[in-house]
Tab-separated table of C-alpha atoms in Angstrom:
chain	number	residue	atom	x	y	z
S	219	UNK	CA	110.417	113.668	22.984
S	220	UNK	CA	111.494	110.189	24.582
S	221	UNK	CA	109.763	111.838	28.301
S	222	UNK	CA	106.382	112.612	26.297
S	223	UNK	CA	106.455	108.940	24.530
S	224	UNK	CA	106.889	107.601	28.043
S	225	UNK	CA	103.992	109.944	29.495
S	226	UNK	CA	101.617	108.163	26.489
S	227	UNK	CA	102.555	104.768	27.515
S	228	UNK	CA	102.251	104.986	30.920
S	229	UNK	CA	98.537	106.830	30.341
S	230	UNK	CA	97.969	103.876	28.371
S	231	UNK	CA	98.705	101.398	30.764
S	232	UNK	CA	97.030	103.264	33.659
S	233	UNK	CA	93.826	103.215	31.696
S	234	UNK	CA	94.350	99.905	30.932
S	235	UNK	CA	94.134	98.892	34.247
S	236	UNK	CA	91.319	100.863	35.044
S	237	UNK	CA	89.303	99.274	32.401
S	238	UNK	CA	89.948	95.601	33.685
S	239	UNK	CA	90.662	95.959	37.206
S	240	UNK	CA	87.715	98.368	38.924
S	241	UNK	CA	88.573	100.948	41.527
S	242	UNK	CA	88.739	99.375	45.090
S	243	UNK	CA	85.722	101.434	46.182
S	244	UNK	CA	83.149	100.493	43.382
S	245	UNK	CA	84.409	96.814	44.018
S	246	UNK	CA	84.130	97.160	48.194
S	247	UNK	CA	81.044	98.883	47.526
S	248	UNK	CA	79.401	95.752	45.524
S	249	UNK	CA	81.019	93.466	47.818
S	250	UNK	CA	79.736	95.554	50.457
S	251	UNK	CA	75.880	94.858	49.795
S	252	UNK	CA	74.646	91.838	51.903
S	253	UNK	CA	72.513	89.369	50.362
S	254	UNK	CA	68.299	90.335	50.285
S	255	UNK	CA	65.864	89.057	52.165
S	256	UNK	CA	63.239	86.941	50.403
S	257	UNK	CA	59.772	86.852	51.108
S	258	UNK	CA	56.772	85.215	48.936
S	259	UNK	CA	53.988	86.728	47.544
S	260	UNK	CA	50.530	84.602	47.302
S	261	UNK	CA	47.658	85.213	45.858
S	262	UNK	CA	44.253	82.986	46.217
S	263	UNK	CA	43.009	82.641	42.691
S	264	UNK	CA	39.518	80.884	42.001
S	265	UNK	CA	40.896	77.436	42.183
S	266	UNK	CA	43.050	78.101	45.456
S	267	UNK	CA	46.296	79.786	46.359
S	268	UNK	CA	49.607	80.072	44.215
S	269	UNK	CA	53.313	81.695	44.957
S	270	UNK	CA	52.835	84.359	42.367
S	271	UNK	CA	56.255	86.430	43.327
S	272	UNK	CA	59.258	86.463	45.462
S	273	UNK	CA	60.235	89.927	46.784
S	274	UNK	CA	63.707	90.477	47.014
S	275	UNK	CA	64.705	93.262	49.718
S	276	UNK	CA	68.147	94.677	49.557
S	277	UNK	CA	69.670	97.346	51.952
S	278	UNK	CA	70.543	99.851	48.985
S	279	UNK	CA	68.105	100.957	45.837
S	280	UNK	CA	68.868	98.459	42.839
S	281	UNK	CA	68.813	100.348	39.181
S	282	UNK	CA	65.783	98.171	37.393
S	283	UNK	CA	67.398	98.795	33.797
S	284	UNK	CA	70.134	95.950	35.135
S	285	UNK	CA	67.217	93.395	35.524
S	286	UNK	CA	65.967	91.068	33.476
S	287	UNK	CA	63.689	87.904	33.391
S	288	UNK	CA	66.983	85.637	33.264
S	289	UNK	CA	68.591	87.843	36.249
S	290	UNK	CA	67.396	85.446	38.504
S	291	UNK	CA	66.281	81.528	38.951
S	292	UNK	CA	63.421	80.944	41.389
S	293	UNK	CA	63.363	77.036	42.303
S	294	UNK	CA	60.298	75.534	45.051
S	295	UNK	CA	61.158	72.324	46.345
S	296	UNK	CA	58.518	70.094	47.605
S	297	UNK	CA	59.136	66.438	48.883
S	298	UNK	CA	62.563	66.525	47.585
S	299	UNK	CA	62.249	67.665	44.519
S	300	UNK	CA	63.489	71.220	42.700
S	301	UNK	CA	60.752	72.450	40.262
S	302	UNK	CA	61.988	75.864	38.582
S	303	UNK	CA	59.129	78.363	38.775
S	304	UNK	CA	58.614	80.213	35.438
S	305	UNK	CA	59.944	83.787	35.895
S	306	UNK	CA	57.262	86.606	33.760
S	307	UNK	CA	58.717	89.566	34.694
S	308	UNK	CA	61.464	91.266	37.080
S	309	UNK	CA	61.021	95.031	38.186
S	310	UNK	CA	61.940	96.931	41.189
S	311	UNK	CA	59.461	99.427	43.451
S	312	UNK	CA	59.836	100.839	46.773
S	313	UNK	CA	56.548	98.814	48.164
S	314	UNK	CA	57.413	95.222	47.725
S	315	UNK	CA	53.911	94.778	46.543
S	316	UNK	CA	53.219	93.725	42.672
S	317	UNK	CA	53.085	96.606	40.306
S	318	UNK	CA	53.610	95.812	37.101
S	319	UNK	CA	55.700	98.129	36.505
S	320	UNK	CA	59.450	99.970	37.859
S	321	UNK	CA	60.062	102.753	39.946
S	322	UNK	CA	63.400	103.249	41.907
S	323	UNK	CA	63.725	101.014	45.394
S	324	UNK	CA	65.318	98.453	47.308
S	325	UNK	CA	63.040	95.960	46.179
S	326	UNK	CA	62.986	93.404	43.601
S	327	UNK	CA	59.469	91.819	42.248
S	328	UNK	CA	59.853	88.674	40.696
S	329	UNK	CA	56.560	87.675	39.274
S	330	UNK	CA	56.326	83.524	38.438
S	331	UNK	CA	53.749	82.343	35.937
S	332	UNK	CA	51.135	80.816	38.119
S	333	UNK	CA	50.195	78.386	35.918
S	334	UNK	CA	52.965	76.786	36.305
S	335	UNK	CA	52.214	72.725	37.803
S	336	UNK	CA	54.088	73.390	41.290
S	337	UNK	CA	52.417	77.040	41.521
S	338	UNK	CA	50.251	75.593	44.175
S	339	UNK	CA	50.244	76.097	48.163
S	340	UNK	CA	47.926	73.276	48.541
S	341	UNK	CA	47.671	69.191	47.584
S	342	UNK	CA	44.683	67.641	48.085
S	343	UNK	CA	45.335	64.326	50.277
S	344	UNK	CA	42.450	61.586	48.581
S	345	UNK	CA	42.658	59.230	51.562
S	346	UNK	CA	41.279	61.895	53.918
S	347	UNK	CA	39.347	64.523	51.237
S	348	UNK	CA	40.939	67.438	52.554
S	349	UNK	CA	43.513	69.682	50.983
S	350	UNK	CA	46.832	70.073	52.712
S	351	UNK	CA	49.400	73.204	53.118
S	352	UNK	CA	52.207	72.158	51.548
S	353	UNK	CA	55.601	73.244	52.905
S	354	UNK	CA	57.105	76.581	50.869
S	355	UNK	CA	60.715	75.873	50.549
S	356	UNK	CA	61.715	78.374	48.468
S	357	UNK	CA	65.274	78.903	46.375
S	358	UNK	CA	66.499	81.952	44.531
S	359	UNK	CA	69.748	82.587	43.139
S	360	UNK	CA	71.136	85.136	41.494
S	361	UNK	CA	72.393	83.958	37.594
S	362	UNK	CA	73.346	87.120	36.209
S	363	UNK	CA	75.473	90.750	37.426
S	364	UNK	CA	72.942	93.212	38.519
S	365	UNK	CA	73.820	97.111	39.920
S	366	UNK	CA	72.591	98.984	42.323
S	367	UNK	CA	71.458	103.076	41.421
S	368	UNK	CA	75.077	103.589	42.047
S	369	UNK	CA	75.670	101.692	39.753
S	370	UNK	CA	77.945	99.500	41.514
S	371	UNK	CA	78.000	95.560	40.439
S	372	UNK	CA	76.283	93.044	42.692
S	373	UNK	CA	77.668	89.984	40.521
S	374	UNK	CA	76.331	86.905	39.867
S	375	UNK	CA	76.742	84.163	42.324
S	376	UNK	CA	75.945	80.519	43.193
S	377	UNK	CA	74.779	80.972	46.407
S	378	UNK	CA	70.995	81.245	47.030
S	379	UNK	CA	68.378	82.500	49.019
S	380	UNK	CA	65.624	80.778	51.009
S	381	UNK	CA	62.638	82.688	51.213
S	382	UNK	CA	61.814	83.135	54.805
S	383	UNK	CA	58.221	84.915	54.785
S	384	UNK	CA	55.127	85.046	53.283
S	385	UNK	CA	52.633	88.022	52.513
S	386	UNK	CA	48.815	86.933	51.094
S	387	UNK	CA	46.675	89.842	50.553
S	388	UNK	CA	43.236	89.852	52.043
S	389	UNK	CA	44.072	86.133	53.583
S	390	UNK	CA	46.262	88.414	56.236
S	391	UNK	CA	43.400	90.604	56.746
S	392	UNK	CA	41.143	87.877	58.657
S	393	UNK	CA	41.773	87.024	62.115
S	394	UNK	CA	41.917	83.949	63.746
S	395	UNK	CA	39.048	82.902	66.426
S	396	UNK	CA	38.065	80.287	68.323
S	397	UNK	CA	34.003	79.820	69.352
S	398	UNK	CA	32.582	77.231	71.884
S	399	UNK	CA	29.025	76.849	72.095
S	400	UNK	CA	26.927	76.479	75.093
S	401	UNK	CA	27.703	72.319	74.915
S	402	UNK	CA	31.094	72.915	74.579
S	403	UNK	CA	31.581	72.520	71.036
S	404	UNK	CA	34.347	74.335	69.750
S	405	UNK	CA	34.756	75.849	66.098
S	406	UNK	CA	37.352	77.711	64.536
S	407	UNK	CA	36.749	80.463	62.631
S	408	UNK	CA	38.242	83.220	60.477
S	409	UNK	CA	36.843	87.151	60.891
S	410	UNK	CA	37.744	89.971	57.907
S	411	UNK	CA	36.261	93.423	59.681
S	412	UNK	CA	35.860	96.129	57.544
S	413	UNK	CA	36.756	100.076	58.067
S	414	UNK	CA	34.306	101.069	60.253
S	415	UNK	CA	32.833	104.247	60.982
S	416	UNK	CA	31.530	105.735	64.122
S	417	UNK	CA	27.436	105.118	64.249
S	418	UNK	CA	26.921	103.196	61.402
S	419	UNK	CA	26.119	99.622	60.988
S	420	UNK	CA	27.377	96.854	58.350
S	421	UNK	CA	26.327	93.496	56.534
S	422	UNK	CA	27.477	90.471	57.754
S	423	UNK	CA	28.182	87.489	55.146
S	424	UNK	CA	28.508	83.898	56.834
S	425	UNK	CA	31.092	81.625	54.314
S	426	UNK	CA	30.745	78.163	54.689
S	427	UNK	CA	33.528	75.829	52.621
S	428	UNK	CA	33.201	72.588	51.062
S	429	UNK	CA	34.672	69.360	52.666
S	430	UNK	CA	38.290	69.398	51.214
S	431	UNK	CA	38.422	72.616	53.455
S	432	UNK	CA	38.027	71.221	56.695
S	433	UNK	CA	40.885	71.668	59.532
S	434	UNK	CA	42.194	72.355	62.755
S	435	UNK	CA	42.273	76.246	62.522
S	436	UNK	CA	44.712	75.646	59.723
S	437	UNK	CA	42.845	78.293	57.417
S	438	UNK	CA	43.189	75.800	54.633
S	439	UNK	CA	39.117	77.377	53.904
S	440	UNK	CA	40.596	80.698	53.325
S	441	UNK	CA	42.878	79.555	50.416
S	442	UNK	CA	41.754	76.640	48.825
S	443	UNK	CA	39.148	78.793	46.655
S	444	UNK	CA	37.567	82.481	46.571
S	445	UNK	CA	35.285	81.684	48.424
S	446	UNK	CA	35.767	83.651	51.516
S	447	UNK	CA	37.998	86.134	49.856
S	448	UNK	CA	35.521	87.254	47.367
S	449	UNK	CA	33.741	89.147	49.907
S	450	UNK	CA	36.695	90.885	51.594
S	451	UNK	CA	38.592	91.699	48.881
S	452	UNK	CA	39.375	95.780	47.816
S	453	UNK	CA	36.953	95.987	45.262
S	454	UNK	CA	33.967	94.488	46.881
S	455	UNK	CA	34.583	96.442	50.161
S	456	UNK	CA	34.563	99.853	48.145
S	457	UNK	CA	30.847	98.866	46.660
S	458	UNK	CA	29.772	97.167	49.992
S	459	UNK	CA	31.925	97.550	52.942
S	460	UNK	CA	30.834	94.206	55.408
S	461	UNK	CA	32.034	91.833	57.660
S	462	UNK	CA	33.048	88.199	56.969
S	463	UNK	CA	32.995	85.166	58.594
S	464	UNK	CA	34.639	81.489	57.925
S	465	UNK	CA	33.903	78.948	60.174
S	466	UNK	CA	36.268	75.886	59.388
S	467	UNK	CA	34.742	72.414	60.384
S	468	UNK	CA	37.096	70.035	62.311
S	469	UNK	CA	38.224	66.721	60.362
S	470	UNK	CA	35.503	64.505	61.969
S	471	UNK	CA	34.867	61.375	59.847
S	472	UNK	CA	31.725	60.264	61.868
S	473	UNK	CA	29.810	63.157	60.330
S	474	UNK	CA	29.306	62.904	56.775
S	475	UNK	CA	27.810	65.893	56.203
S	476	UNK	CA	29.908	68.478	57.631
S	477	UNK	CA	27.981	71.756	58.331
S	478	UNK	CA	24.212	69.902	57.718
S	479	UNK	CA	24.892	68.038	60.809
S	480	UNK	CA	24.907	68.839	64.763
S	481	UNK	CA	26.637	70.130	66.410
S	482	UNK	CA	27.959	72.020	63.250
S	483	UNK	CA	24.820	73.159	62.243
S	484	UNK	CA	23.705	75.086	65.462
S	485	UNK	CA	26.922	76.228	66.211
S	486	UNK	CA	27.724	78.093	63.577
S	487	UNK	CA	24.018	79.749	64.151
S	488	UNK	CA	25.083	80.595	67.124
S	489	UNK	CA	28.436	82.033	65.959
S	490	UNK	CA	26.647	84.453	63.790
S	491	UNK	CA	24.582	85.844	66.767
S	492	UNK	CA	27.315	86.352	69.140
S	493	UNK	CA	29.209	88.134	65.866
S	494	UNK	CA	25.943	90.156	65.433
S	495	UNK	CA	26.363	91.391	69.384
S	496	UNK	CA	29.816	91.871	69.413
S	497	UNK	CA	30.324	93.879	65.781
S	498	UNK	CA	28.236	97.063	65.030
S	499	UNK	CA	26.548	95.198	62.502
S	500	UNK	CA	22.986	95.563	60.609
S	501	UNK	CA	21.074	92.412	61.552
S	502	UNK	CA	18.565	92.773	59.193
S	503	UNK	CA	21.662	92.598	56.565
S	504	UNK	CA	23.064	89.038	57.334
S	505	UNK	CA	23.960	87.179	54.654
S	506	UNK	CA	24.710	83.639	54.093
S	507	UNK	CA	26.722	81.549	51.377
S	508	UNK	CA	27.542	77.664	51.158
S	509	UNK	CA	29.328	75.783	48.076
S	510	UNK	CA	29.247	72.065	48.244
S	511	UNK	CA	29.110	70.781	51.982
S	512	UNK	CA	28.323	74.639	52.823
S	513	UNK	CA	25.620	74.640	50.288
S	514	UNK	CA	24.011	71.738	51.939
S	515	UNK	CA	24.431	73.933	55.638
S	516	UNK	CA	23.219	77.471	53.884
S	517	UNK	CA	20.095	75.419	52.876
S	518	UNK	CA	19.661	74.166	56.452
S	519	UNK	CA	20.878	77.012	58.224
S	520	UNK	CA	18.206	79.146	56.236
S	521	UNK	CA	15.460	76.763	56.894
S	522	UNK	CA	16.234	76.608	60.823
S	523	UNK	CA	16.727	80.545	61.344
S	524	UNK	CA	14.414	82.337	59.691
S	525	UNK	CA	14.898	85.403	61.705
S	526	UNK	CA	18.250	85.180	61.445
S	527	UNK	CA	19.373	85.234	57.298
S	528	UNK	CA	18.291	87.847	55.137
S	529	UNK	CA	19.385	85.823	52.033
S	530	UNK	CA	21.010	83.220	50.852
S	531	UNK	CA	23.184	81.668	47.937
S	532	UNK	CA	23.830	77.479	47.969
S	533	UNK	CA	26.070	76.682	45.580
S	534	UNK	CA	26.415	72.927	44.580
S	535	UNK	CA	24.316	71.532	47.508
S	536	UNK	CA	20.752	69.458	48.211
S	537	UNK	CA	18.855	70.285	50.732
S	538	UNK	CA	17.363	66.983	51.903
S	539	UNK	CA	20.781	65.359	53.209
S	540	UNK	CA	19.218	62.912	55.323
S	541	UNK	CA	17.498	60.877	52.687
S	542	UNK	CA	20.588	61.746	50.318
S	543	UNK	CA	21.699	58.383	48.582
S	544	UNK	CA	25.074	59.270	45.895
S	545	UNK	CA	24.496	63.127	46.867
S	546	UNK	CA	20.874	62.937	45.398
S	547	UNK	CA	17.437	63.201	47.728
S	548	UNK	CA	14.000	63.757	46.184
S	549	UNK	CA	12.779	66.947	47.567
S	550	UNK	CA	11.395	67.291	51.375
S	551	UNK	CA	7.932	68.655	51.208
S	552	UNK	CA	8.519	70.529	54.362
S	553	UNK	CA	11.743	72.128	53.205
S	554	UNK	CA	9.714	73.928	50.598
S	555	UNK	CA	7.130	75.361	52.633
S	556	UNK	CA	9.648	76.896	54.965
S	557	UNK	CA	11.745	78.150	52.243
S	558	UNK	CA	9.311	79.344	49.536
S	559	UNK	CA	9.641	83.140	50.851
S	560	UNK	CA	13.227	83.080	51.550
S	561	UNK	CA	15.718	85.060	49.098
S	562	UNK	CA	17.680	82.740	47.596
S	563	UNK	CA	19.890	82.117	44.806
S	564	UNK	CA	21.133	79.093	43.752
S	565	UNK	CA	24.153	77.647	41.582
S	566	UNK	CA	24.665	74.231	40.053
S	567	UNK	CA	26.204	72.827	36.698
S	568	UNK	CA	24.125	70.585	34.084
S	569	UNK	CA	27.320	68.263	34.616
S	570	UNK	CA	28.075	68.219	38.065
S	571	UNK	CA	29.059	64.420	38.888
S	572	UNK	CA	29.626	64.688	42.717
S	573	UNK	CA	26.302	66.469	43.653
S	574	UNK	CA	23.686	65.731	41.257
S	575	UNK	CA	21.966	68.990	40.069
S	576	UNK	CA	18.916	67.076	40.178
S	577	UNK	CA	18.845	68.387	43.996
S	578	UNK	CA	18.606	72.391	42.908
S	579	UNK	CA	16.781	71.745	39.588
S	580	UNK	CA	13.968	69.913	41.542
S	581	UNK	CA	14.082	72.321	44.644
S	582	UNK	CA	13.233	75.688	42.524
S	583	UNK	CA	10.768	73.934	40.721
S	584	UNK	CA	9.164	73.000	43.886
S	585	UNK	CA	9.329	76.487	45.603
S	586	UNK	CA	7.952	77.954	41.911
S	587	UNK	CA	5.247	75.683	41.941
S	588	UNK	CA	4.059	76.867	45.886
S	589	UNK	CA	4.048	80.704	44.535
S	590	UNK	CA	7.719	81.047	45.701
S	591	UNK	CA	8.526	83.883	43.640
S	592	UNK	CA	11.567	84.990	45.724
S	593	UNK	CA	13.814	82.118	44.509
S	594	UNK	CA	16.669	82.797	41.416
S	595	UNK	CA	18.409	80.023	39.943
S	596	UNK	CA	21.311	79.662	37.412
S	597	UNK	CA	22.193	76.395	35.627
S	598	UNK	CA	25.693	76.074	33.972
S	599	UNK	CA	25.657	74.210	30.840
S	600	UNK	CA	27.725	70.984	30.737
S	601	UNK	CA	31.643	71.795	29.566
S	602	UNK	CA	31.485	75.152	31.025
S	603	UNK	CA	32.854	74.306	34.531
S	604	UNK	CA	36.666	73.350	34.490
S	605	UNK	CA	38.441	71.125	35.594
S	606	UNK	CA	35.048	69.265	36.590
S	607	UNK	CA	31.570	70.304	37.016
S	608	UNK	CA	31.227	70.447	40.569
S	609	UNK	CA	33.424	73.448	40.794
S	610	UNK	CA	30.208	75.430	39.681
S	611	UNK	CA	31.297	78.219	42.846
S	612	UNK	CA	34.438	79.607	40.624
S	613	UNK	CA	31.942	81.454	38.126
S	614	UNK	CA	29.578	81.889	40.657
S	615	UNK	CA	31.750	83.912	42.906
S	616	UNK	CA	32.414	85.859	40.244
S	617	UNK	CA	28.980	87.402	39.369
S	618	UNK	CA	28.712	90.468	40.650
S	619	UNK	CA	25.001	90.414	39.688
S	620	UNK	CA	24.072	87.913	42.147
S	621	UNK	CA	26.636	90.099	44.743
S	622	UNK	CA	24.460	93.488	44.187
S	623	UNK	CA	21.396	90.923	44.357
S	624	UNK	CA	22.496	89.515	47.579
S	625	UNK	CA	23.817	93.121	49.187
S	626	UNK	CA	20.064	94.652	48.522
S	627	UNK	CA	18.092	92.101	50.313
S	628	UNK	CA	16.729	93.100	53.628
S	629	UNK	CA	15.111	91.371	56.151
């Protein structure tokens, strides 16, 4: 009787211990997995690129019931400061890519609110009027246990992890290029190519930025709005597979009119004919699109090469930049007659304080009145554009009316 008694306590006590202190291997095992690699996930939204995950890589699967939105803290730290990033969701996949939802991997998808203040790649420097790359320093530690589909525990811990990488869909797509014209001007420029299939031929559209976007080759035109990616992105290339080009204008403070000027102007004329030779594409299907500064070179660019532009959309521009006095000129006569059977399509807001809309308004009316009957033109009411008026190219980007409009026109 007095042996069995024993036999219960000691069962007892061995369970006891099992409860509280975990078998060696499940602990060695935890201990075991080394910490992930972290790698940010951007996305450029209409009003410019934001850190809208961190992927977490691990060298085992992780079981996604463990997670939560408090599992981990996500900090950015930008001139000294540590901003936590609002965390929306936590899941895992087997891609690293953002889902939405969880399916068993070694990857962990921390989506981040991107309205958050700090969400931002990019601060626009006043003194020079161009928007800077700010540095991604990038923090995230682990605040609560977590297990692995073993279901082993990877405990919580103090120590963090500095994101190392960074993956931007359809930014990465573009490549890098430098042209030099027959003067020796060089421009840097940015080329998205499409799938392309043997024998057949493809649109071209030219992207021209606005003056916060110039740069050294920085591709600070590629994320500080849609305006490139618009064109490249998945969805558009399924309707209208096409190549893409964004040239990037140097920081040049003697020109005040960035792509309107020379040697801008001609150069990136003859950037789109060397593209034309060199890509198999259709050159009676090349395309160009301007907001701001670019608006003002799309109108000049169209003028100059007729034989060159099937269409056109300036968005936020004038056309008459030489006589322009607080980014207003009445309109040129001659402009008119040269572009009064040109497709074009034209964007402005009632509101817009930095380039008067005065300069569209009074252009269609003067290509109307010479039996131009090839010219469209949409006016945004004042309070529609946010966070000011000028910023007339975020909706405009977006209207896939003017795209199929733009995508028909032939020369």
């Amino acid at each position: 009787m007095q042996k069995r008694r024993f036999a219960l306590v000691l069962l007892s006590f061995v369970l006891l211990l099992t409860i509280f202190y975990p078998s060696s291997s499940s602990a060695a095992a935890a201990a075991d997995v080394p910490a992930p690699q972290a790698t940010l996930l951007t996305q450029v939204q209409p009003l410019g690129e934001v850190v809208s995950a961190v992927v977490l890589k691990y060298s085992t699967n992780i079981d996604g019931a463990s997670l939560s939105t408090s599992s981990f803290q996500v900090q950015s730290v930008l001139n000294d400061v540590y901003t936590d990033r609002t965390v929306t969701g936590v899941y895992t996949n087997d891609t690293g890519a953002i889902t939405n939802r969880s399916t068993h991997g070694k990857y962990v998808l921390i989506e981040l609110d991107t309205q958050d203040k700090n969400a931002s790649t990019l601060t626009y420097d006043s003194t020079s009027a161009v928007n800077r790359i700010n540095p991604l320093n990038y923090y995230i530690s682990q605040k609560k246990d977590i297990a692995t589909s073993k279901k082993t525990v990877i405990p919580a811990s103090t120590q963090t992890v500095k994101a190392t990488d960074k993956v931007t869909p359809i930014v990465d797509d573009f490549q890098k290029n430098t042209f030099e014209n027959k003067d020796g001007f060089k421009l840097n420029y940015f080329t998205f190519e499409p799938k392309v299939e043997p024998g057949k031929t493809y649109p071209l559209v030219v992207f021209l930025h606005g003056n916060g976007e110039r740069g050294d080759g920085n591709g600070v035109n590629l994320l500080a709005n849609a305006g490139a990616v618009t064109w490249a992105s998945p969805e558009q290339q399924a309707k209208h597979p096409s190549f893409v080009i964004a040239p990037q204008s140097p920081i040049d403070l003697e020109h005040k009119f960035i792509w309107a000027d020379e040697p801008r102007n001609s150069a990136v004329a003859d950037l789109v004919r060397e593209t034309a030779l060199k890509y198999p594409i259709d050159t009676n299907r090349i395309y160009i699109v301007g907001i701001s500064q670019g608006a003002m070179g799309t109108w000049r660019l169209l003028e100059k090469n007729l034989d060159l532009f099937a269409a056109g959309v300036p968005i936020a521009g004038l056309t008459n930049y030489e006589k322009a006095v607080n980014m207003y000129a009445p309109v040129d006569p001659a402009h008119v007659e040269v572009l009064k059977n040109v497709p074009i399509w034209a964007f402005h807001a009632a509101d817009d304080t930095t380039v008067s809309p005065k300069n569209s308004q009074e252009m269609v009316a003067a290509i109307k009145a010479q039996s131009g009957n090839l010219i469209h033109f949409t006016e945004y009411e004042a309070g529609i554009i946010k966070p000011t008026g000028h910023f007339s190219w975020v909706p405009a980007l977006q209207n896939q009316d003017m795209i199929e409009w733009l995508f028909a026109q032939k020369k």
